[in-house]
Coordinates of C-alpha atoms and ligand atoms in Angstrom, one line a residue:
M1 CA -10.4 -1.4 -27.5
L2 CA -9.0 -4.5 -25.3
Q3 CA -11.7 -7.2 -25.3
K4 CA -13.1 -8.5 -21.7
T5 CA -11.5 -12.0 -20.5
D6 CA -13.7 -12.7 -17.8
W7 CA -10.4 -13.2 -15.8
V8 CA -10.3 -11.2 -12.3
I9 CA -7.3 -11.3 -10.0
Q10 CA -7.6 -11.6 -6.1
K11 CA -5.1 -10.8 -3.9
F12 CA -5.2 -11.5 0.0
G13 CA -3.0 -10.1 2.4
G14 CA -1.5 -12.0 5.3
T15 CA -3.7 -10.9 8.2
S16 CA -7.0 -11.9 5.9
V17 CA -5.7 -15.2 5.3
G18 CA -5.0 -15.8 8.7
K19 CA -8.4 -14.2 10.5
F20 CA -11.1 -14.9 7.9
P21 CA -9.9 -17.8 5.3
T22 CA -13.5 -19.5 5.6
Q23 CA -15.2 -16.6 4.5
I24 CA -12.8 -15.7 1.6
V25 CA -13.3 -19.6 0.2
D26 CA -17.2 -19.1 0.3
E27 CA -18.1 -15.9 0.1
I28 CA -15.5 -14.7 -2.4
I29 CA -13.7 -17.1 -4.7
K30 CA -16.9 -18.8 -4.8
F31 CA -19.1 -16.0 -5.3
Y32 CA -17.0 -15.1 -7.9
S33 CA -15.5 -18.7 -9.9
Q34 CA -19.6 -20.4 -9.4
V35 CA -22.2 -17.4 -9.0
L36 CA -20.8 -14.8 -11.6
N37 CA -19.0 -17.4 -13.6
N38 CA -15.7 -15.9 -13.7
N39 CA -12.5 -16.8 -14.0
V40 CA -10.5 -16.3 -10.8
A41 CA -6.8 -16.7 -9.8
V42 CA -6.0 -16.1 -6.1
V43 CA -2.8 -14.3 -5.1
C44 CA -2.0 -14.7 -1.3
S45 CA 0.4 -13.3 1.3
A46 CA 1.7 -14.9 4.0
R47 CA -0.1 -15.4 6.9
S48 CA -0.7 -13.4 9.7
S49 CA -3.0 -14.7 13.0
Y50 CA -3.0 -11.3 14.7
T51 CA -0.6 -8.6 12.7
K52 CA 1.5 -8.5 10.1
A53 CA 4.1 -7.5 12.7
E54 CA 3.9 -10.9 14.4
G55 CA 3.2 -12.8 11.1
T56 CA 5.2 -15.5 9.2
T57 CA 7.1 -13.0 6.9
S58 CA 8.5 -11.1 9.9
R59 CA 9.4 -14.5 11.9
L60 CA 11.4 -15.9 8.8
L61 CA 13.2 -12.5 8.7
K62 CA 14.2 -13.2 12.6
C63 CA 15.3 -16.6 11.7
C64 CA 17.7 -14.7 9.0
D65 CA 18.8 -12.3 11.7
L66 CA 19.5 -14.9 14.3
A67 CA 21.1 -17.4 11.7
A68 CA 23.4 -14.5 10.7
Q69 CA 24.6 -13.6 14.2
E70 CA 25.3 -16.9 14.7
S71 CA 22.4 -17.7 17.2
E72 CA 19.4 -20.0 17.6
F73 CA 16.5 -20.0 15.4
H74 CA 15.0 -23.6 15.7
D75 CA 12.3 -22.3 18.1
I76 CA 10.7 -20.0 16.0
I77 CA 10.6 -22.2 12.8
E78 CA 8.9 -24.6 15.8
I79 CA 6.6 -21.7 16.3
I80 CA 6.0 -21.2 12.7
S81 CA 5.5 -24.8 12.3
Q82 CA 2.7 -25.3 14.9
D83 CA 0.8 -22.0 14.1
H84 CA 0.2 -23.5 10.5
I85 CA -0.4 -27.3 11.6
D86 CA -3.0 -25.5 14.1
N87 CA -4.2 -24.1 11.4
A88 CA -4.7 -27.0 9.3
E89 CA -6.5 -28.9 12.2
R90 CA -8.5 -26.1 12.6
F91 CA -9.8 -25.7 9.1
I92 CA -9.4 -28.5 6.9
Q93 CA -11.8 -31.1 7.4
N94 CA -10.8 -33.7 4.2
P95 CA -8.5 -36.0 6.5
V96 CA -6.7 -36.8 3.6
L97 CA -6.2 -33.4 2.1
Q98 CA -5.2 -32.2 6.1
T99 CA -2.4 -35.0 6.1
K100 CA -1.0 -33.5 2.8
L101 CA -1.1 -30.3 3.9
I102 CA 1.2 -30.6 7.4
E103 CA 3.4 -32.8 5.6
D104 CA 4.2 -30.3 3.1
T105 CA 4.2 -27.6 5.6
K106 CA 6.6 -29.8 7.6
N107 CA 8.9 -30.2 4.2
E108 CA 9.2 -26.9 3.2
L109 CA 9.8 -25.4 7.0
N110 CA 12.7 -28.5 7.0
L111 CA 14.1 -27.1 4.1
I112 CA 14.8 -23.5 5.2
G113 CA 15.8 -24.9 8.3
K114 CA 19.0 -26.5 6.5
Y115 CA 19.7 -23.3 4.6
L116 CA 19.6 -21.5 7.8
E117 CA 21.9 -23.9 9.5
A118 CA 24.6 -23.3 6.7
S119 CA 24.4 -19.8 6.9
K120 CA 24.7 -20.0 10.7
V121 CA 28.1 -21.6 10.3
L122 CA 29.1 -19.0 8.0
G123 CA 27.8 -16.1 10.1
E124 CA 26.4 -14.0 6.6
V125 CA 22.6 -14.6 5.0
S126 CA 22.8 -14.4 1.4
T127 CA 20.2 -11.9 -0.3
R128 CA 19.3 -15.4 -1.8
T129 CA 18.8 -17.1 1.1
I130 CA 17.0 -14.3 2.8
D131 CA 14.2 -14.7 -0.1
L132 CA 14.5 -18.5 -0.1
V133 CA 13.2 -18.2 3.8
M134 CA 11.1 -15.0 3.1
S135 CA 9.5 -17.4 -0.1
V136 CA 7.9 -20.0 2.3
G137 CA 5.6 -17.7 3.9
E138 CA 3.9 -17.4 1.2
K139 CA 4.0 -21.0 -0.1
L140 CA 2.5 -22.2 3.1
S141 CA -0.5 -19.8 3.0
C142 CA -1.4 -20.7 -0.5
L143 CA -0.4 -24.5 0.3
F144 CA -3.1 -23.8 3.0
M145 CA -5.5 -21.8 1.1
T146 CA -5.2 -24.2 -1.9
A147 CA -6.1 -27.2 0.3
L148 CA -9.3 -25.3 2.3
C149 CA -10.5 -24.3 -1.4
N150 CA -10.9 -28.0 -2.3
D151 CA -11.9 -29.2 0.7
R152 CA -15.0 -26.4 0.5
G153 CA -15.8 -27.4 -3.2
I154 CA -13.8 -25.2 -5.6
K155 CA -11.2 -27.2 -8.0
A156 CA -8.1 -25.3 -7.0
K157 CA -4.4 -25.7 -7.9
Y158 CA -1.2 -24.4 -6.6
I159 CA 1.0 -22.5 -8.5
D160 CA 4.6 -21.7 -6.6
L161 CA 6.5 -18.7 -8.5
S162 CA 9.4 -18.8 -5.8
H163 CA 11.7 -20.3 -8.4
I164 CA 9.9 -18.2 -11.7
I165 CA 12.9 -16.2 -12.4
P166 CA 15.6 -18.5 -13.3
S167 CA 19.0 -18.1 -11.3
D168 CA 21.4 -17.0 -14.3
Y169 CA 19.0 -14.0 -14.8
N170 CA 20.6 -10.9 -13.4
V171 CA 19.5 -7.4 -13.2
T172 CA 20.6 -4.4 -10.7
V173 CA 17.6 -2.5 -10.8
L174 CA 13.5 -3.9 -11.4
D175 CA 13.0 -1.8 -14.5
N176 CA 10.5 -2.4 -17.0
S177 CA 12.7 -4.7 -19.0
F178 CA 12.6 -7.0 -15.9
Y179 CA 8.5 -6.4 -15.9
V180 CA 7.8 -7.1 -19.5
F181 CA 10.4 -10.6 -18.5
L182 CA 8.7 -11.6 -15.9
V183 CA 5.0 -11.0 -17.5
Q184 CA 6.1 -13.2 -20.2
A185 CA 7.8 -15.7 -17.7
L186 CA 4.0 -15.9 -15.6
K187 CA 2.1 -16.2 -18.8
D188 CA 3.9 -19.2 -19.6
K189 CA 3.6 -20.5 -16.2
L190 CA -0.6 -20.0 -16.0
Q191 CA -1.1 -20.9 -19.9
P192 CA -1.8 -24.3 -19.3
I193 CA -4.9 -23.1 -16.8
V194 CA -5.9 -20.5 -18.9
S195 CA -6.0 -22.9 -21.6
N196 CA -7.7 -25.7 -19.5
N197 CA -10.4 -23.3 -18.4
I198 CA -11.4 -22.3 -22.2
A199 CA -11.8 -25.8 -23.0
H200 CA -13.7 -26.8 -19.9
P201 CA -16.0 -23.6 -18.9
D202 CA -18.0 -26.3 -16.8
D203 CA -15.2 -27.4 -14.8
K204 CA -12.4 -24.3 -14.3
I205 CA -9.5 -24.4 -12.0
V206 CA -8.5 -21.6 -9.7
P207 CA -5.0 -20.9 -9.4
V208 CA -3.6 -20.1 -5.9
I209 CA -0.8 -18.4 -6.6
T210 CA 2.3 -17.6 -3.8
G211 CA 2.1 -13.8 -3.8
F212 CA 6.2 -14.2 -3.7
F213 CA 8.3 -13.7 -7.0
G214 CA 11.9 -13.8 -6.1
L215 CA 14.7 -15.3 -6.4
V216 CA 15.1 -11.4 -7.9
P217 CA 18.9 -10.7 -8.0
M218 CA 19.3 -7.7 -5.4
G219 CA 16.9 -9.6 -3.2
L220 CA 12.9 -9.0 -3.4
L221 CA 13.4 -6.8 0.2
N222 CA 16.1 -4.2 -1.4
G223 CA 14.2 -4.6 -4.8
V224 CA 10.3 -3.4 -3.9
G225 CA 10.4 -4.2 0.2
R226 CA 7.5 -5.3 2.4
G227 CA 3.8 -5.6 0.8
Y228 CA 5.8 -7.1 -2.4
T229 CA 2.5 -9.6 -3.1
D230 CA 0.4 -6.8 -4.5
L231 CA 3.3 -5.9 -7.0
C232 CA 3.0 -10.0 -7.6
A233 CA -0.7 -9.7 -8.1
A234 CA -0.8 -7.1 -10.1
L235 CA 1.6 -8.5 -12.6
V236 CA 0.0 -11.9 -12.7
A237 CA -3.1 -9.3 -13.5
V238 CA -1.5 -8.1 -16.9
A239 CA -0.1 -11.7 -17.5
I240 CA -3.4 -13.2 -17.9
N241 CA -5.0 -10.2 -19.5
A242 CA -7.3 -9.6 -16.4
D243 CA -10.4 -7.9 -16.5
E244 CA -10.0 -6.6 -12.7
L245 CA -7.3 -6.6 -10.0
Q246 CA -8.9 -6.8 -6.5
V247 CA -6.6 -6.3 -3.4
W248 CA -8.7 -7.4 -0.7
K249 CA -8.4 -5.8 3.0
E250 CA -9.8 -5.3 6.1
V251 CA -11.3 -1.5 5.0
D252 CA -14.1 -0.9 2.6
G253 CA -11.9 0.6 0.5
I254 CA -9.8 4.1 0.5
F255 CA -11.3 7.0 2.9
T256 CA -10.8 10.4 2.7
A257 CA -8.2 9.5 5.9
D258 CA -7.5 6.7 8.1
P259 CA -11.2 5.4 9.4
R260 CA -9.6 4.7 12.7
K261 CA -7.9 8.0 13.4
V262 CA -11.2 9.9 11.9
P263 CA -14.6 8.5 12.3
D264 CA -16.3 11.1 10.4
A265 CA -14.0 9.7 6.5
R266 CA -15.9 8.9 3.7
L267 CA -15.4 6.3 1.5
L268 CA -14.1 7.3 -1.8
S269 CA -15.6 5.7 -4.7
S270 CA -12.6 6.3 -6.5
V271 CA -9.2 7.5 -6.9
T272 CA -6.5 7.9 -9.6
P273 CA -3.2 6.0 -9.5
E274 CA -1.3 8.9 -8.1
E275 CA -3.0 9.9 -5.2
A276 CA -3.0 6.1 -4.4
S277 CA 0.7 6.0 -4.5
E278 CA 1.0 9.3 -2.2
L279 CA -1.4 8.6 0.2
T280 CA 0.4 5.2 0.6
Y281 CA 3.9 6.4 0.6
Y282 CA 2.9 9.2 3.0
G283 CA 1.6 6.9 5.8
S284 CA -2.0 5.4 4.4
E285 CA -0.5 1.9 3.8
V286 CA -3.9 0.6 1.7
I287 CA -1.5 -0.6 -1.9
H288 CA 2.2 -0.8 -2.2
P289 CA 3.0 2.0 -4.6
F290 CA 4.7 -0.2 -6.9
T291 CA 1.4 -1.9 -8.0
M292 CA 0.0 0.9 -10.2
E293 CA 2.1 1.2 -13.0
Q294 CA 2.0 -2.0 -15.0
V295 CA -1.8 -2.8 -14.4
I296 CA -2.6 0.9 -15.7
R297 CA -0.9 0.2 -18.5
A298 CA -2.8 -2.6 -19.4
Q299 CA -5.8 -0.7 -18.7
I300 CA -6.9 -3.0 -15.6
P301 CA -8.9 -1.3 -13.1
I302 CA -7.7 -2.4 -9.4
R303 CA -10.7 -2.6 -7.0
I304 CA -9.9 -2.2 -3.6
K305 CA -12.2 -4.8 -1.3
N306 CA -13.3 -5.5 2.3
V307 CA -13.0 -9.3 3.2
Q308 CA -15.5 -8.9 5.9
N309 CA -17.8 -6.9 3.5
P310 CA -17.7 -8.4 0.0
K311 CA -20.7 -6.5 -1.1
G312 CA -19.4 -3.4 -0.8
D313 CA -18.2 -1.5 -4.0
G314 CA -15.0 -0.6 -2.6
T315 CA -12.9 2.1 -4.0
I316 CA -11.3 1.9 -7.9
I317 CA -7.9 2.8 -8.5
Y318 CA -8.0 4.0 -12.0
P319 CA -7.2 7.2 -14.2
D320 CA -9.9 9.8 -14.5
N321 CA -8.9 10.0 -18.6
I322 CA -8.3 6.5 -19.9
A323 CA -10.9 3.9 -20.8
K324 CA -11.0 0.8 -19.3
R325 CA -10.9 -2.7 -20.8
G326 CA -14.2 -3.4 -22.8
E327 CA -14.8 0.7 -22.8
L328 CA -14.8 2.6 -26.0
T329 CA -14.0 6.0 -24.7
P330 CA -13.2 7.3 -20.8
P331 CA -16.0 6.8 -18.4
H332 CA -16.5 10.8 -17.1
P333 CA -17.9 12.7 -19.9
P334 CA -15.5 16.0 -21.1
E335 CA -14.5 17.4 -17.6
A336 CA -15.7 20.6 -18.6
L337 CA -19.4 19.1 -19.3
S338 CA -19.6 17.2 -16.1
S339 CA -21.3 18.3 -12.8
S340 CA -19.5 16.2 -10.8
F341 CA -16.3 18.2 -12.0
F342 CA -17.5 20.9 -10.4
E343 CA -18.1 19.5 -7.4
K344 CA -14.9 18.1 -7.2
K345 CA -13.0 21.1 -8.3
R346 CA -14.9 22.6 -5.3
R347 CA -13.3 20.0 -2.9
G348 CA -9.9 20.3 -4.1
A349 CA -8.2 17.7 -1.8
T350 CA -9.2 13.9 -2.2
A351 CA -8.0 12.7 1.2
I352 CA -5.4 13.5 4.3
T353 CA -2.7 10.7 5.7
T354 CA -0.1 10.9 8.5
K355 CA 3.0 9.2 9.0
N356 CA 4.8 9.2 12.4
D357 CA 8.6 8.4 13.2
I358 CA 9.9 11.4 11.4
V359 CA 13.2 13.0 12.3
V360 CA 14.2 16.4 10.9
L361 CA 17.1 17.0 10.0
N362 CA 18.7 20.6 9.5
I363 CA 22.2 20.5 7.7
H364 CA 23.5 24.8 8.1
S365 CA 25.9 25.1 5.9
N366 CA 29.4 26.4 7.1
K367 CA 30.6 28.2 3.7
K368 CA 30.0 31.5 3.4
T369 CA 28.9 30.4 0.0
L370 CA 27.2 27.4 -1.1
S371 CA 30.0 25.2 -1.8
H372 CA 29.6 22.7 -5.4
G373 CA 28.2 19.4 -4.1
F374 CA 26.6 20.4 -1.1
L375 CA 23.5 18.8 -1.8
A376 CA 25.2 15.8 -3.6
Q377 CA 27.7 15.1 -0.3
I378 CA 24.8 15.1 1.9
F379 CA 22.8 12.4 -0.1
T380 CA 26.2 10.6 -1.1
I381 CA 26.2 10.4 3.3
L382 CA 22.5 9.4 3.5
D383 CA 22.6 6.8 0.9
K384 CA 25.8 4.8 2.3
F385 CA 23.7 4.5 5.9
K386 CA 20.5 3.4 3.7
L387 CA 18.2 6.2 4.7
V388 CA 15.5 7.7 2.8
V389 CA 14.4 11.5 2.6
D390 CA 10.5 11.7 2.5
L391 CA 10.5 15.8 2.4
I392 CA 13.2 18.2 1.4
S393 CA 13.3 22.1 1.7
T394 CA 16.3 24.3 0.9
S395 CA 17.5 27.7 1.1
E396 CA 21.0 28.6 -0.3
V397 CA 23.0 27.6 2.8
H398 CA 20.5 25.5 4.9
V399 CA 18.5 22.1 4.1
S400 CA 15.9 20.4 6.3
M401 CA 14.7 17.1 5.3
A402 CA 12.1 14.7 7.0
L403 CA 13.2 10.9 7.3
P404 CA 11.7 8.1 8.4
I405 CA 12.9 7.1 11.0
P406 CA 10.8 3.7 12.5
D407 CA 13.4 1.3 14.2
N408 CA 16.3 0.8 16.2
D409 CA 18.2 0.2 12.9
S410 CA 17.4 3.2 11.1
L411 CA 18.5 5.2 14.3
K412 CA 21.8 3.7 14.9
A413 CA 22.5 4.5 10.8
L414 CA 21.2 8.0 11.6
R415 CA 23.8 8.5 14.0
K416 CA 26.3 7.3 12.1
A417 CA 25.4 9.5 9.2
V418 CA 25.3 12.8 11.1
E419 CA 28.6 12.4 12.6
Q420 CA 29.4 12.7 8.9
L421 CA 27.0 15.4 8.3
R422 CA 29.0 17.3 10.9
A423 CA 32.1 17.8 8.4
L424 CA 29.3 20.1 6.1
G425 CA 28.3 22.1 8.7
T426 CA 26.1 22.6 12.1
V427 CA 23.7 19.5 12.0
D428 CA 20.4 19.3 14.3
I429 CA 17.6 16.8 15.0
I430 CA 14.4 17.1 15.9
K431 CA 12.8 13.5 16.9
K432 CA 9.2 12.8 17.0
M433 CA 7.5 14.3 14.6
A434 CA 5.0 13.7 11.7
I435 CA 4.0 14.2 8.4
V436 CA 0.7 15.5 7.6
S437 CA 0.1 15.2 3.7
L438 CA -2.9 16.4 2.1
V439 CA -3.6 14.8 -1.4
G440 CA -5.5 15.5 -4.7
K441 CA -5.5 15.2 -8.0
Q442 CA -7.6 18.8 -8.1
M443 CA -5.4 20.5 -5.8
K444 CA -3.5 22.1 -8.6
Q445 CA -6.4 24.0 -9.6
F446 CA -7.4 25.1 -6.1
I447 CA -5.8 28.2 -5.1
G448 CA -5.7 28.7 -1.4
I449 CA -6.2 25.2 0.0
A450 CA -2.3 25.3 1.3
G451 CA -3.6 28.4 3.6
T452 CA -6.5 26.9 4.7
M453 CA -4.7 24.0 5.4
F454 CA -2.2 26.2 7.4
T455 CA -4.5 28.5 8.8
T456 CA -6.2 25.3 10.2
L457 CA -3.3 24.1 12.0
A458 CA -2.0 27.6 13.4
E459 CA -5.8 27.7 14.6
Q460 CA -5.4 24.7 16.8
G461 CA -2.2 25.9 18.1
I462 CA 0.0 23.2 15.9
N463 CA 3.5 24.7 15.3
I464 CA 4.5 23.8 11.5
E465 CA 8.3 23.0 11.6
M466 CA 8.7 22.4 7.7
I467 CA 6.6 22.9 4.5
S468 CA 6.6 21.1 1.2
Q469 CA 4.8 21.0 -1.7
G470 CA 5.2 17.7 -3.9
A471 CA 6.8 18.0 -7.2
N472 CA 3.6 16.4 -9.0
E473 CA 1.3 19.2 -7.3
I474 CA -0.9 16.7 -6.2
N475 CA 0.7 16.6 -2.3
I476 CA 0.9 19.1 0.0
S477 CA 2.6 18.1 3.2
C478 CA 4.1 19.8 6.3
V479 CA 6.1 18.4 9.4
I480 CA 4.6 19.0 13.2
D481 CA 5.1 17.2 16.5
E482 CA 4.0 13.7 16.5
E483 CA 1.7 14.4 19.6
D484 CA -0.6 17.0 17.2
S485 CA -0.7 14.7 14.4
I486 CA -4.4 13.5 15.0
K487 CA -5.5 16.8 16.1
A488 CA -4.0 17.8 13.0
L489 CA -5.7 15.2 11.2
Q490 CA -9.3 15.5 12.5
S491 CA -9.0 19.3 12.1
I492 CA -7.9 19.7 8.7
H493 CA -10.2 16.8 7.6
A494 CA -13.2 18.7 8.8
K495 CA -12.0 21.8 7.2
L496 CA -11.6 20.7 3.5
L497 CA -12.8 17.2 3.3
D498 CA -15.7 16.5 5.4
E499 CA -18.5 17.3 3.0
R500 CA -21.5 17.5 5.2
K501 CA -19.6 20.0 7.6
Q502 CA -18.6 22.4 4.9
A503 CA -22.3 21.9 3.8
E504 CA -23.7 23.3 7.3
L505 CA -20.8 25.9 7.1
E506 CA -21.4 26.8 4.1
H507 CA -25.4 27.2 4.7
S508 CA -24.5 29.3 7.8
Q509 CA -22.8 31.3 5.9
S510 CA -25.1 32.1 3.5
T511 CA -27.8 32.2 6.2
A512 CA -26.0 34.9 7.8
S513 CA -25.1 36.7 5.1
F514 CA -29.0 36.4 3.9
E515 CA -29.9 37.9 7.4
H516 CA -27.2 40.6 7.0
A517 CA -28.7 41.7 4.2
V518 CA -32.3 42.0 5.6
D519 CA -31.0 43.9 8.4
E520 CA -29.6 46.5 6.3
R521 CA -32.2 46.5 3.9
L522 CA -34.4 47.3 7.4
E523 CA -32.1 49.8 8.2
Q524 CA -32.3 51.5 5.0
I525 CA -35.9 51.9 4.7
K526 CA -36.0 53.1 8.5
R527 CA -33.5 55.7 7.1
L528 CA -35.8 56.5 4.3
D529 CA -38.1 58.4 7.1
L530 CA -41.3 58.1 4.8
Ligands
ADP1 N1 -7.2 7.0 3.6 C1 -7.3 5.5 4.4 N2 -8.3 4.3 3.9 C2 -8.3 3.3 4.3 N3 -7.7 2.7 5.0 C3 -6.5 3.2 5.9 C4 -6.5 4.7 5.3 N4 -5.6 5.2 5.7 C5 -4.9 4.5 6.8 N5 -5.7 2.8 6.4 C6 -5.4 2.0 7.7 O1 -5.1 1.0 6.2 C7 -5.2 -0.7 7.1 C8 -5.4 -1.1 5.9 O2 -6.0 -2.2 6.1 P1 -5.6 -3.8 6.3 O3 -6.4 -4.8 5.2 O4 -6.1 -3.8 8.0 O5 -4.0 -3.7 6.2 P2 -3.0 -4.7 5.8 O6 -3.4 -5.5 4.4 O7 -1.9 -4.6 6.0 O8 -3.5 -6.3 6.7 C9 -6.3 0.0 7.7 O9 -6.1 -0.4 9.0 C10 -6.7 1.3 8.0 O10 -7.1 1.7 9.2
PHD2 N1 4.2 -11.2 3.5 C1 4.7 -10.2 2.8 C2 4.4 -9.3 1.6 C3 2.8 -9.1 1.8 O1 2.6 -8.3 1.0 O2 2.0 -8.8 2.8 P1 0.4 -8.0 2.7 O3 0.1 -8.9 1.6 O4 -0.4 -9.0 4.1 O5 0.8 -6.7 3.1 C4 5.0 -8.9 4.1 O6 4.7 -9.6 5.0 O7 5.3 -8.1 3.7

């Protein structure tokens, strides 16, 4: 059994740091470190005052784009600078801490200004420069959160991970050996604080760690993509042997559907890592899908919690058949004896999600028989233009694929790919589509659930363009018109996930059948002619 260490890792996203910094410090970090007496490590992403799309990371990436086009980028750096200075002046009371924070902020931004100036001259921004520039978002955010903690009575220390990977470290894929290497490097980096907290339990330090673990050889965006701070926090949790990884968001946890779109959505107390990955991949961006593997292997549960409702239980992401740290056996009794098993089995699906901005690509081979390598040729072309396929269904001479095309760049790439795909056969594309995915670990044991899903869509008059069952059997997906996506989400949710409505339906069905039985019996009695 793995022993508890009393370490809790708390990851805060960019919009939470932007909107609720004092609540994070006073109601969350202070509560766990001073009231519950946990060892707390904080991992933050780059600040966003309003939305992630207008946040610091997006602005820094815009600077890289401009420099690559040999265009002016200093105005954007100035906006980032002013935003962070205003923020420091607004929240940091202690003048010494405030002055130091503003000075550090300006120095970091000056430095990347110089890197970008050099790139602009060359007309090319290397992946290494992009990483260097992007890392500043997390640096500024963590410099601020460290100052805010110290300003409000928490002893905090800023930890910069932007150079945790040595420049001569060479990998082409971020595989397990890379993560083993990184976890060891994080252990070494955090060891002084861990030792300090053991030696001085009454004078603990809270490390505030940049949620950026560059500089990755192929670039963090290529290797992990946006949202990399979840993975960074997970690796810190493994390195420090944490009891729990907490991912703090602006939502109470994982719901049966996006609560903004389905008002009746229910908060789930637990989901499995596979379910969480599928939900994120198909449109419910609750946690980066790479986060789960390393933490779960180390038997660390992940808890999604709400910064605006810290007392809520949130949602635990953990397998239902592996013991957590500090537990000898899995938490649930053997499935066959568990009453919740029957309930879950009856429910079948765990959650539903939709993903917009989908394009369906149909390719009909021009050969009479399927030519050798037809699929390989298609994927080589798609790969060349960095196009990802979310769903695929094939027959002998026909391939249908659903591709996420969220912006102009991917649309341009799609057009170029289609030109080349035409050499293989007739190609047609259908735009403005959405993927609807029903996710649930119990679904593979539940016959008829797909039938109910598609019947519900038919009842609503929604046309299904393509159907696919995920290879891992925990996902049933279909592609429909984007304009029908909310209607689809709400109607399938009501049929398959809304326990209250299901109970009402079952009750009315059982009442109806009872009434029917009584009527029939009365008829029989009448016919008896007593
Ligand atoms: N099944 C789901 N459960 C919870 N949130 C969901 C779900 N599907 C989509 N969402 C949306 O994901 C968002 C994630 O929360 P938020 O903290 O705002 O994101 P971020 O960390 O990117 O700032 C919420 O706005 C929520 O509406
Ligand atoms: N700042 C990065 C990394 C990240 O994880 O952000 P967030 O935790 O706010 O989703 C991004 O925007 O991609």
